[in-house]
Coordinates of C-alpha atoms in Angstrom, one line a residue:
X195 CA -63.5 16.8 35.5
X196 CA -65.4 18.7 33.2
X197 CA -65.3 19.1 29.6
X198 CA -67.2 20.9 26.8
X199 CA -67.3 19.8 23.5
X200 CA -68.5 22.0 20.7
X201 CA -68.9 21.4 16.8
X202 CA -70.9 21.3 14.3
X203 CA -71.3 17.4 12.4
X204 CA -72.1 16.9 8.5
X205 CA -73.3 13.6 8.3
X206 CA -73.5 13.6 4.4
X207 CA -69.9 14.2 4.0
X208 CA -69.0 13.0 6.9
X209 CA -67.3 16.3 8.2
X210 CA -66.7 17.9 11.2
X211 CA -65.6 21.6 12.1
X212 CA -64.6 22.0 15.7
X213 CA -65.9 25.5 17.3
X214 CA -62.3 25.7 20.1
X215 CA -63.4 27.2 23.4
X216 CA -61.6 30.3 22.5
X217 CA -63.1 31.6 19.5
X218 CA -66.1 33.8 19.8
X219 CA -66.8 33.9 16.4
X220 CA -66.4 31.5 13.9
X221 CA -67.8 32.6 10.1
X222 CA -68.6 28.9 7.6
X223 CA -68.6 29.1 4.4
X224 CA -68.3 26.6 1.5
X225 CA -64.1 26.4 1.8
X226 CA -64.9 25.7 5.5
X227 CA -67.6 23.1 4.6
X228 CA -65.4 21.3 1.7
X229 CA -62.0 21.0 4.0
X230 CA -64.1 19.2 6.7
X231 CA -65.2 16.3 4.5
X232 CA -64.2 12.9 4.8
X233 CA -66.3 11.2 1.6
X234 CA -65.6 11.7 -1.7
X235 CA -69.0 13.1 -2.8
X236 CA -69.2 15.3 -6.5
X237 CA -67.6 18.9 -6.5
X238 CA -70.7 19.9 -7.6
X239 CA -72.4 19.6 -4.5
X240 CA -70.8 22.5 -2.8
X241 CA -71.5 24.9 -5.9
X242 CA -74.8 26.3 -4.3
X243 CA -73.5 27.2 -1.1
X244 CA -72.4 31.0 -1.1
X245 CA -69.3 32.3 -1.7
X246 CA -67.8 35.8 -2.6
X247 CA -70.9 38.2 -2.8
X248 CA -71.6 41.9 -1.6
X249 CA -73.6 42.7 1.2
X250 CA -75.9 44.6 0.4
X251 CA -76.7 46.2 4.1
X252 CA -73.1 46.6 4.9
X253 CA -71.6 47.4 1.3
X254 CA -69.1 45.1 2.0
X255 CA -68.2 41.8 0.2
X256 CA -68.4 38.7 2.6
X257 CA -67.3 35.0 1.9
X258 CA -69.1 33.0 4.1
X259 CA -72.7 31.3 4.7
X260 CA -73.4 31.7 7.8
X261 CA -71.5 32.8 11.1
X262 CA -71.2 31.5 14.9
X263 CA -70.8 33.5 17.4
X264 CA -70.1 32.7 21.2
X265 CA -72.1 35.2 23.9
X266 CA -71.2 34.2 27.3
X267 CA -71.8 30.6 27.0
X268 CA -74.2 30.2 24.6
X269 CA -73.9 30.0 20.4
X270 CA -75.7 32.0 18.5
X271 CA -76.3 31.2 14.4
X272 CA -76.9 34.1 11.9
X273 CA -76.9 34.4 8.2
X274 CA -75.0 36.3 6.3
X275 CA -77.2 37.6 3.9
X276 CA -76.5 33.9 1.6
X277 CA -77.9 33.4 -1.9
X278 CA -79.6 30.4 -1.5
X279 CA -80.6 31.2 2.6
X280 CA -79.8 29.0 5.8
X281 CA -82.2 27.4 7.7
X282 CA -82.5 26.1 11.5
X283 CA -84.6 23.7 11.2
X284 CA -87.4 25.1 9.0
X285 CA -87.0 28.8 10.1
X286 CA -85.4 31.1 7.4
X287 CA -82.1 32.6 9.0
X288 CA -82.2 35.6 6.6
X289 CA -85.8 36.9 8.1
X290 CA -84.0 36.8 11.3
X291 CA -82.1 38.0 14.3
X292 CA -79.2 35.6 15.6
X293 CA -80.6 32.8 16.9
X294 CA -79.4 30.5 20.0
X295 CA -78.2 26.9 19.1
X296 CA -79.0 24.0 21.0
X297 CA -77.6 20.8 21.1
X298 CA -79.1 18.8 18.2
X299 CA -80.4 21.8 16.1
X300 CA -80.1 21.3 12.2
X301 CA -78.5 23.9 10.2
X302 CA -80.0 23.1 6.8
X303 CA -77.7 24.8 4.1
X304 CA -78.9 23.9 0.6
X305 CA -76.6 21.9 -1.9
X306 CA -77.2 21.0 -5.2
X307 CA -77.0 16.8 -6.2
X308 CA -77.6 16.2 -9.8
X309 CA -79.0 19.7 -10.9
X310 CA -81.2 19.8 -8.0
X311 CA -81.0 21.8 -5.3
X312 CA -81.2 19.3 -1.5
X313 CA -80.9 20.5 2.1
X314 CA -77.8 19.1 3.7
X315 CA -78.0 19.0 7.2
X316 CA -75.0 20.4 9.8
X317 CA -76.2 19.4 13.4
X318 CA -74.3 21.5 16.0
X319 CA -73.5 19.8 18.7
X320 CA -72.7 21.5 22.3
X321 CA -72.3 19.2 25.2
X322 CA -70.3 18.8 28.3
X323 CA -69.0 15.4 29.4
X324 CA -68.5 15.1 33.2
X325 CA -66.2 12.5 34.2
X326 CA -65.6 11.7 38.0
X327 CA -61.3 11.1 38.9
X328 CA -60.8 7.8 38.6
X329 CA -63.9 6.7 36.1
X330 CA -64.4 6.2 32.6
X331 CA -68.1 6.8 32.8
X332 CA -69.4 10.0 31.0
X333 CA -72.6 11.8 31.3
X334 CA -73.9 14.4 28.7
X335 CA -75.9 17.5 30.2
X336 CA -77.9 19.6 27.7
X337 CA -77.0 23.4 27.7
X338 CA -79.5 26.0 28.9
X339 CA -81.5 26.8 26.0
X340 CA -83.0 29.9 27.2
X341 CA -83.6 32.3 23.8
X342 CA -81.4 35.2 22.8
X343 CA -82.5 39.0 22.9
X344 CA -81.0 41.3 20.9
X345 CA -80.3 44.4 22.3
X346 CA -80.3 46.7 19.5
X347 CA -83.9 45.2 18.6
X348 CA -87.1 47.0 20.0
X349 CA -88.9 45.2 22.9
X350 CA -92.2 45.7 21.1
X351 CA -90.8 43.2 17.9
X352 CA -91.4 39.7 19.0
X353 CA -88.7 37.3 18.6
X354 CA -88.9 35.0 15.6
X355 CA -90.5 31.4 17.1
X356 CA -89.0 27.8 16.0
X357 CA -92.1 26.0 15.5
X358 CA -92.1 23.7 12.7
X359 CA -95.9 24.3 12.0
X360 CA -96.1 28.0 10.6
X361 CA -93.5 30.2 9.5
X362 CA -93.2 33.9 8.2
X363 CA -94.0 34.8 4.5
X364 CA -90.1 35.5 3.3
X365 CA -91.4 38.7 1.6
X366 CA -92.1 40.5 5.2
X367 CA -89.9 42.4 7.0
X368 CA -88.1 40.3 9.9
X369 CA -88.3 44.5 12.0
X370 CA -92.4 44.0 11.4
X371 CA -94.2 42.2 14.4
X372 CA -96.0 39.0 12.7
X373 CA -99.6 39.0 12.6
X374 CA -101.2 36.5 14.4
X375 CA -101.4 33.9 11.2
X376 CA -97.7 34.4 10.9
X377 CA -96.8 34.5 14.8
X378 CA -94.8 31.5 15.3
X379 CA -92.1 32.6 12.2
X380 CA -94.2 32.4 8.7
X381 CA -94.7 30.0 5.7
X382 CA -91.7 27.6 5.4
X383 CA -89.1 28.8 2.1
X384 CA -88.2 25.1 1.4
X385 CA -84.9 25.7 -0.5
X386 CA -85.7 22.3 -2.1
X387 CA -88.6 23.8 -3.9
X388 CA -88.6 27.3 -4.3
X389 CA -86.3 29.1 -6.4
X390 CA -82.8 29.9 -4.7
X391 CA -82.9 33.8 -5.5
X392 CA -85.7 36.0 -6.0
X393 CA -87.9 36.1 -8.5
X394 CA -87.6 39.4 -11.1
X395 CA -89.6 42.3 -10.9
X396 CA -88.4 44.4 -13.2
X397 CA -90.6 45.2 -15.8
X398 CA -87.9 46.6 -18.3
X399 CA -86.0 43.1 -17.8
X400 CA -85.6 41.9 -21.8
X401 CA -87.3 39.0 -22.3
X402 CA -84.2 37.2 -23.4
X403 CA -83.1 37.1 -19.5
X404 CA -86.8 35.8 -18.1
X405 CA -86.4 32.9 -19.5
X406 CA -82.8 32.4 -19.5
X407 CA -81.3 30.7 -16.0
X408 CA -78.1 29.5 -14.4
X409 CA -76.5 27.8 -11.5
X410 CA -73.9 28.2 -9.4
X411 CA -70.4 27.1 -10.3
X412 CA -68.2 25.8 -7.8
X413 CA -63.8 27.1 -8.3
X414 CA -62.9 22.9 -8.5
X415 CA -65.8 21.6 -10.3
X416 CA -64.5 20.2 -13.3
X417 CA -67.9 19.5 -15.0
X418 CA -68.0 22.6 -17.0
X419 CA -64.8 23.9 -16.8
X420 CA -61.6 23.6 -19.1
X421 CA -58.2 25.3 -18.8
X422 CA -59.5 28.5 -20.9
X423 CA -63.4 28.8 -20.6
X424 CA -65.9 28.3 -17.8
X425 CA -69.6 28.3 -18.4
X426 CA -72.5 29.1 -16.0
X427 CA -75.6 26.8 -16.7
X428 CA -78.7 27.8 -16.6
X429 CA -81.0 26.6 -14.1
X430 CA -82.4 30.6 -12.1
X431 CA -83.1 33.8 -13.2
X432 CA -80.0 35.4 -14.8
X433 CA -80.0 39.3 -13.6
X434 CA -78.5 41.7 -16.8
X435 CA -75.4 42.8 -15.1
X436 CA -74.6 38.8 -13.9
X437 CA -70.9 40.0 -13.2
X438 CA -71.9 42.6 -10.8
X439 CA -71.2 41.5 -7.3
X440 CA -74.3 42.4 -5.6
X441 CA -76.1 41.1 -8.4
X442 CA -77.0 37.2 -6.8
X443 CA -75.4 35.5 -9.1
X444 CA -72.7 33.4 -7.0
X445 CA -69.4 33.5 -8.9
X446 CA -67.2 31.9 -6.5
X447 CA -64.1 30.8 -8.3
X448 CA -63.3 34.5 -9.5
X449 CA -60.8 36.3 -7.7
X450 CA -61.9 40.1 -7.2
X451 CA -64.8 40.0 -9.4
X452 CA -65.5 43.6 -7.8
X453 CA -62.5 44.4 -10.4
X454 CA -63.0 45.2 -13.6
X455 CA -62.2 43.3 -17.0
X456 CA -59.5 45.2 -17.9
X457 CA -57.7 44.8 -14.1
X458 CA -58.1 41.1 -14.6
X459 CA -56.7 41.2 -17.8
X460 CA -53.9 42.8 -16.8
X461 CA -52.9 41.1 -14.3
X462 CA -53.4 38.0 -16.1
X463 CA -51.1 39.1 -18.8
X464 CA -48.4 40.4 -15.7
X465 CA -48.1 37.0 -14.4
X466 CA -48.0 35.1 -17.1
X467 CA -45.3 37.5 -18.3
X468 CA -43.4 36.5 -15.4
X469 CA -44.1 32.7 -15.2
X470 CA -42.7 32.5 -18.8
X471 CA -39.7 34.9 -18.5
X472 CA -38.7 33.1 -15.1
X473 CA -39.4 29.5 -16.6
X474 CA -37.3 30.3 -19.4
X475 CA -34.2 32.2 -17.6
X476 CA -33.8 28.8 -16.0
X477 CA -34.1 27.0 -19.1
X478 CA -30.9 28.9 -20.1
X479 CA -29.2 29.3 -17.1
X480 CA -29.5 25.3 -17.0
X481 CA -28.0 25.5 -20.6
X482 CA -25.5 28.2 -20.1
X483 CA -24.0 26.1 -17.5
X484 CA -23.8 22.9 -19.0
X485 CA -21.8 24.9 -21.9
X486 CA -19.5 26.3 -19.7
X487 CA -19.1 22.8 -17.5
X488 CA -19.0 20.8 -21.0
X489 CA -16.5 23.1 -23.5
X490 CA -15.6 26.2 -21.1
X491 CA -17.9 28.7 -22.9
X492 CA -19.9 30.9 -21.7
X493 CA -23.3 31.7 -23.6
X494 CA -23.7 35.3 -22.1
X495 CA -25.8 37.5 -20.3
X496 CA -27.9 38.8 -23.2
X497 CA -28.9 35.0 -24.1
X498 CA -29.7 34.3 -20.3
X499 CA -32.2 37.3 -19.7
X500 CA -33.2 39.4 -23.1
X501 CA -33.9 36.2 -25.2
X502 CA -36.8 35.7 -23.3
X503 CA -38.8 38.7 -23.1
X504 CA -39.8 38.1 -26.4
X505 CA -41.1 34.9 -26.0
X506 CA -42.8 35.8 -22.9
X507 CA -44.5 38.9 -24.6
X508 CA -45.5 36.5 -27.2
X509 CA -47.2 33.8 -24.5
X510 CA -49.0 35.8 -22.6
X511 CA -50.6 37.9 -25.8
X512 CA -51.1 34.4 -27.5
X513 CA -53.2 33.4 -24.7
X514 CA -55.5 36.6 -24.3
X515 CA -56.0 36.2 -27.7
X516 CA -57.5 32.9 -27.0
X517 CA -59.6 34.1 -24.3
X518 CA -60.7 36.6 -26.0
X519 CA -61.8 34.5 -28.6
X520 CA -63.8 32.7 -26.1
X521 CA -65.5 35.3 -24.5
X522 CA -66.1 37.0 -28.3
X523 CA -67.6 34.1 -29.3
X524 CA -69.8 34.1 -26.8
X525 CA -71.4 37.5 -27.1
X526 CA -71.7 37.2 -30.3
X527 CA -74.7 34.7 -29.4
X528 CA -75.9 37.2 -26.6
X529 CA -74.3 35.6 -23.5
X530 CA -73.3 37.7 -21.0
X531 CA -69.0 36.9 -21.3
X532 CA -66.0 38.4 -19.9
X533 CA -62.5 37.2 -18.6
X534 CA -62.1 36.3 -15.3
X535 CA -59.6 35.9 -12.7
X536 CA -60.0 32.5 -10.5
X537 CA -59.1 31.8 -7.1
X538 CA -57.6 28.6 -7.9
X539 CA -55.6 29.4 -11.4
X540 CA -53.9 33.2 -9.6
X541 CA -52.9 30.9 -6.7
X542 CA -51.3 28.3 -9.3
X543 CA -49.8 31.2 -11.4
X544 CA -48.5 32.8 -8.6
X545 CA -46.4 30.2 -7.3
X546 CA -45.3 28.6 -11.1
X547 CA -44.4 32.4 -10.9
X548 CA -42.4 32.0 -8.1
X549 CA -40.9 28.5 -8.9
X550 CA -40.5 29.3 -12.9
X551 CA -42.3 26.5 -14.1
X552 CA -44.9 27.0 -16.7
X553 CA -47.8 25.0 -15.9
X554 CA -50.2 27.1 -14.6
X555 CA -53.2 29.7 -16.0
X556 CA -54.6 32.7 -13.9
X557 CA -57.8 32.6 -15.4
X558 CA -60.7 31.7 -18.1
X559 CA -63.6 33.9 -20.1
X560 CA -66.5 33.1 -18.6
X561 CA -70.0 32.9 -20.6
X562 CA -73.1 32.9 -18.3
X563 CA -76.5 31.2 -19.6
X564 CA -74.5 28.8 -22.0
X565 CA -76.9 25.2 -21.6
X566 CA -74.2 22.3 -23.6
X567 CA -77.6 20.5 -24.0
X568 CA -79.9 23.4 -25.5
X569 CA -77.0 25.0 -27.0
X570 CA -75.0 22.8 -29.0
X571 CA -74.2 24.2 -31.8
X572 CA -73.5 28.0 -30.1
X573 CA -70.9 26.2 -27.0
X574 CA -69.5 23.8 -29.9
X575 CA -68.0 27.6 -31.6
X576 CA -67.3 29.4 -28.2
X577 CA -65.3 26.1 -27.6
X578 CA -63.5 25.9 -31.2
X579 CA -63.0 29.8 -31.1
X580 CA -59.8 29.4 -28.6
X581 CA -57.5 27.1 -30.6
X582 CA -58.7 28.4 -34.4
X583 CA -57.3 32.0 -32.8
X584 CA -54.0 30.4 -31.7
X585 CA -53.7 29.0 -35.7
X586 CA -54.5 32.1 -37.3
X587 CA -52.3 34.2 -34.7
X588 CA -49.8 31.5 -35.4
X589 CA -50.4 31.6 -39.3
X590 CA -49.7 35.2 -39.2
X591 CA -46.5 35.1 -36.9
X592 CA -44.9 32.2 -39.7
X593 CA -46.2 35.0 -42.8
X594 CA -44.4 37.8 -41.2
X595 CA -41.4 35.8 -40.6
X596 CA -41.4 34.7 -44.1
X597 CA -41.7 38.0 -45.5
X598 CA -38.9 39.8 -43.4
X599 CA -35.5 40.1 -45.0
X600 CA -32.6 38.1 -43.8
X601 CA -31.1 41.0 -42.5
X602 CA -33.5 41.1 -39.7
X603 CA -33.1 37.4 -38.9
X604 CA -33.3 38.0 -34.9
X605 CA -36.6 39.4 -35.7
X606 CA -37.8 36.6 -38.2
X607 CA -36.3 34.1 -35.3
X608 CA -38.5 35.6 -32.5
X609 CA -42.0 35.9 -35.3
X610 CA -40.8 32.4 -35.8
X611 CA -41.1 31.4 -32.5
X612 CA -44.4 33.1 -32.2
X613 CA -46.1 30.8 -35.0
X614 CA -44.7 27.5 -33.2
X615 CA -45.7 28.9 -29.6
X616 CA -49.5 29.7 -31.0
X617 CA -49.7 26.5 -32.4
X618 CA -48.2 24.6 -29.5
X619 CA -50.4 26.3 -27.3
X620 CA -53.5 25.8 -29.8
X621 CA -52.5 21.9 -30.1
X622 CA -52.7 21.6 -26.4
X623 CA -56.1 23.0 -25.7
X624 CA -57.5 20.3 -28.8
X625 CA -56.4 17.4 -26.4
X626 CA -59.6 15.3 -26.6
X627 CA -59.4 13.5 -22.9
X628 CA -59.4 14.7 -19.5
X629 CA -57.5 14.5 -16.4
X630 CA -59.0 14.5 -12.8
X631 CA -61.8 15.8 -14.3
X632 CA -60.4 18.6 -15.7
X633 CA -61.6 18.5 -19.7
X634 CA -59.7 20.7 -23.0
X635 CA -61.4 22.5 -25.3
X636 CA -61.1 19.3 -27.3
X637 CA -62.8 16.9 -26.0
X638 CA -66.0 19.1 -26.4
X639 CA -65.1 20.3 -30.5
X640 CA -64.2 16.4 -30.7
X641 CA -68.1 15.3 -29.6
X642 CA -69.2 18.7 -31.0
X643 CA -67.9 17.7 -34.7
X644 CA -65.7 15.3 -35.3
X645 CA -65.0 16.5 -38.8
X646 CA -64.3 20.0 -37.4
X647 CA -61.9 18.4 -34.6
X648 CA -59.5 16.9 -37.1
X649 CA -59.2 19.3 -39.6
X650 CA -58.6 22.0 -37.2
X651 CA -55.9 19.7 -35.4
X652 CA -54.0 18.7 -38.6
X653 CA -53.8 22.5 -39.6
X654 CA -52.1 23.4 -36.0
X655 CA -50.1 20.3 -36.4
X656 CA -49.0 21.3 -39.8
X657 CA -48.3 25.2 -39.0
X658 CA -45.6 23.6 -35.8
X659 CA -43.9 21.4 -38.3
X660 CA -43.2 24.4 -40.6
X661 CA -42.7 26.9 -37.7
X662 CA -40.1 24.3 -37.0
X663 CA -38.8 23.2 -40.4
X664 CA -38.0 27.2 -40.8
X665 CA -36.5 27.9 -37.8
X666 CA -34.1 25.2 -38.0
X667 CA -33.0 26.1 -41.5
X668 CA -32.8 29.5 -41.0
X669 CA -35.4 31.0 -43.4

């Protein structure tokens, strides 16, 4: 009996993705990477690998590194345009046409280990096992490994070679035939060495972004991120339009960054709405229930689903106001900034949505160019901005309330209720640990300045007692 065995083995993370017999093409990218590994290795090391970006051949936006396709019975490898490039062996994938896998080739995809950008190797494997009735022995037969021609390509453009002693210069044209320097597939583009994205030629760049850089932020890598602001390090040449999605800058964790700020705002606020609504409809219904089980009374219809459109209304602006704080903040020091729909925080939303449990958040202003080392003092007020928003929001919420007359006391209840739900949520983001990796605003502000930390904490504290203190007194 015969059997073939096809897949592709990451010895660094000790994954393994399976290529079935009945696929003909199979597209990896870094989600495909991640779910194959088996050892616990950093986040981080995944946040080079490319992710949602637009072609810019096609137009169209693609999510993967690299795909492999099945033609008759060989595998073909071909890049998909990536940020950061793949490599077979030391040939550049992007100057290429597909080319044909063999058993044992190395797919180099570069990864980045301690703010440094290494080649980690995926080495495809494509054997058959022949195994005579009856006997356990095996034997392992090489495929054929005769090259691939590409139809649509002209017979006069020779093939790219995969010799490891010259290689073609990455700024020529993979259509052009190579000179005779450059025959065997140009000078090597070592990802470990050479910068991941091209180098800018635009003369009418502002200086401000030549020597500004960045680096790629993976959707779970908790390093730099907090609940309400993510920041892109610098570390490459940050283009000025950074949230464009042709503009190589590999923003994987938003969702639709092809949308615009005001889409992802909105939709934000829309599911928040929801999440908070539906959380607190079964907070009553729980209540209205136990009232009628308990004395025989029933708390009403009005209680169960008007009460809360207030307080979700309330939520959902109290938290773009904290966002927007962030991402204010941080063009005020000329970072490029805007809010930002992630992957991770819609799906979260969605189903807390769904469930009516409030313990999600769709999404986080984003600051690219923001260095926590060189830039202390400038990520120490992007950080603070968030919860000093939700006290003054909160401040003003308990002023109105105050001010109202008693008349109006379903309004002064719900302005109330504001003040205590701006400083609850400004309270919360001031928590100074971490969990799983996954850090507040507070536990920078708290390193940042201490002095700061506390005073701002004690005010928030203070404004929830008396948000409180009036509500329960009726005032």
């Amino acid at each position: 009996m015969v059997v073939r065995e096809i897949y592709l083995e990451i010895p660094k993370i000790g994954g393994k993705i399976l290529l079935p017999h009945n696929q003909h093409v199979f597209h990896i990218g870094k989600k495909d990477i991640k779910k194959s590994a088996t050892l616990g290795v950093d986040p981080a090391l995944y946040s080079a690998i490319s992710s949602v970006r637009k072609d810019p051949k096609t137009g169209s936006y693609v999510k993967q590194q690299f795909i492999i396709s099945l033609r008759g019975d060989r595998y073909y490898i071909e890049d998909l345009n990536s940020t950061n490039g793949t490599y077979l062996g030391n040939l550049n994938l992007k100057q290429t046409t597909p080319q044909l896998l063999k058993n044992g080739d190395k797919i180099i995809v570069p990864v980045e280990e301690n703010g440094t950008l290494i080649q980690m190797e995926l080495i495809f494997h494509d054997t058959t096992i022949k195994t005579p009735n009856g006997s356990s022995s095996s034997q392992v037969e090489k495929l054929n490994e005769e090259p691939f021609k590409d139809p649509t390509i002209a017979s006069t453009v020779a093939p790219p070679s995969r010799s490891h002693h010259s290689f073609t210069d990455p700024t020529q044209s993979p259509t052009v035939a190579p000179s005779e320097e450059s025959s065997s597939g140009g000078v090597y583009f070592d990802p470990t060495q050479a910068p991941t994205v091209p180098p800018v030629h635009d003369p009418s760049m502002a200086p401000a972004y030549r020597r500004r850089n960045a680096i790629f932020m993976d959707p779970e890598d908790p390093s730099f991120t907090s609940n309400s602001f993510i920041l892109v390090k610098r570390k490459m040449p940050i283009p000025p339009n950074a949230f464009r999605p042709d503009s190589g800058l590999d923003l994987g964790m938003v969702y639709k960054l092809e949308k615009s700020e005001t889409w992802h705002i909105l939709v934000a606020f829309s599911l928040l709405f929801i999440m908070v609504y539906h959380s607190y409809i079964n907070v009553m219904g729980l209540t209205a229930l136990y009232y009628y089980i308990q004395y025989q009374y029933f708390i009403g219809i009005s209680a169960i689903f008007f009460e809360p459109l207030p307080i979700a209304l309330i939520f959902s602006l109290s938290f773009i106001v904290h966002e927007t704080a962030h991402l204010q903040t941080g063009k005020h020091f000329h970072f490029q900034s805007r809010f930002c729909l992630t992957t991770v925080g819609m799906k979260t939303t969605l189903r807390s949505a769904i469930i009516g449990i409030p313990i999600a958040l769709p999404g986080a202003a984003v600051s690219v160019g923001v260095d926590p080392d060189d830039d202390k003092d400038k990520m120490g007020a992007i950080k603070i901005a968030g919860p000093a928003s939700n006290f003054i929001l909160g401040l003003v919420f308990i002023l109105i309330s105050l001010i109202l007359p008693r008349s109006l006391s379903t309004l002064k209840m719900i302005f109330l209720q504001g003040g205590s739900l701006n400083c609850v949520l400004g309270t919360f983001n001031m928590f100074p640990g971490e969990f799983k990796g996954f850090a507040l605003d507070g536990k920078y502000i708290k390193k940042w300045k201490p002095k700061y930390y506390f005073i701002l904490l004690v005010l928030l504290l203070l404004g929830l007692v008396v948000s409180i203190l009036l509500s329960s007194t009726g005032q």
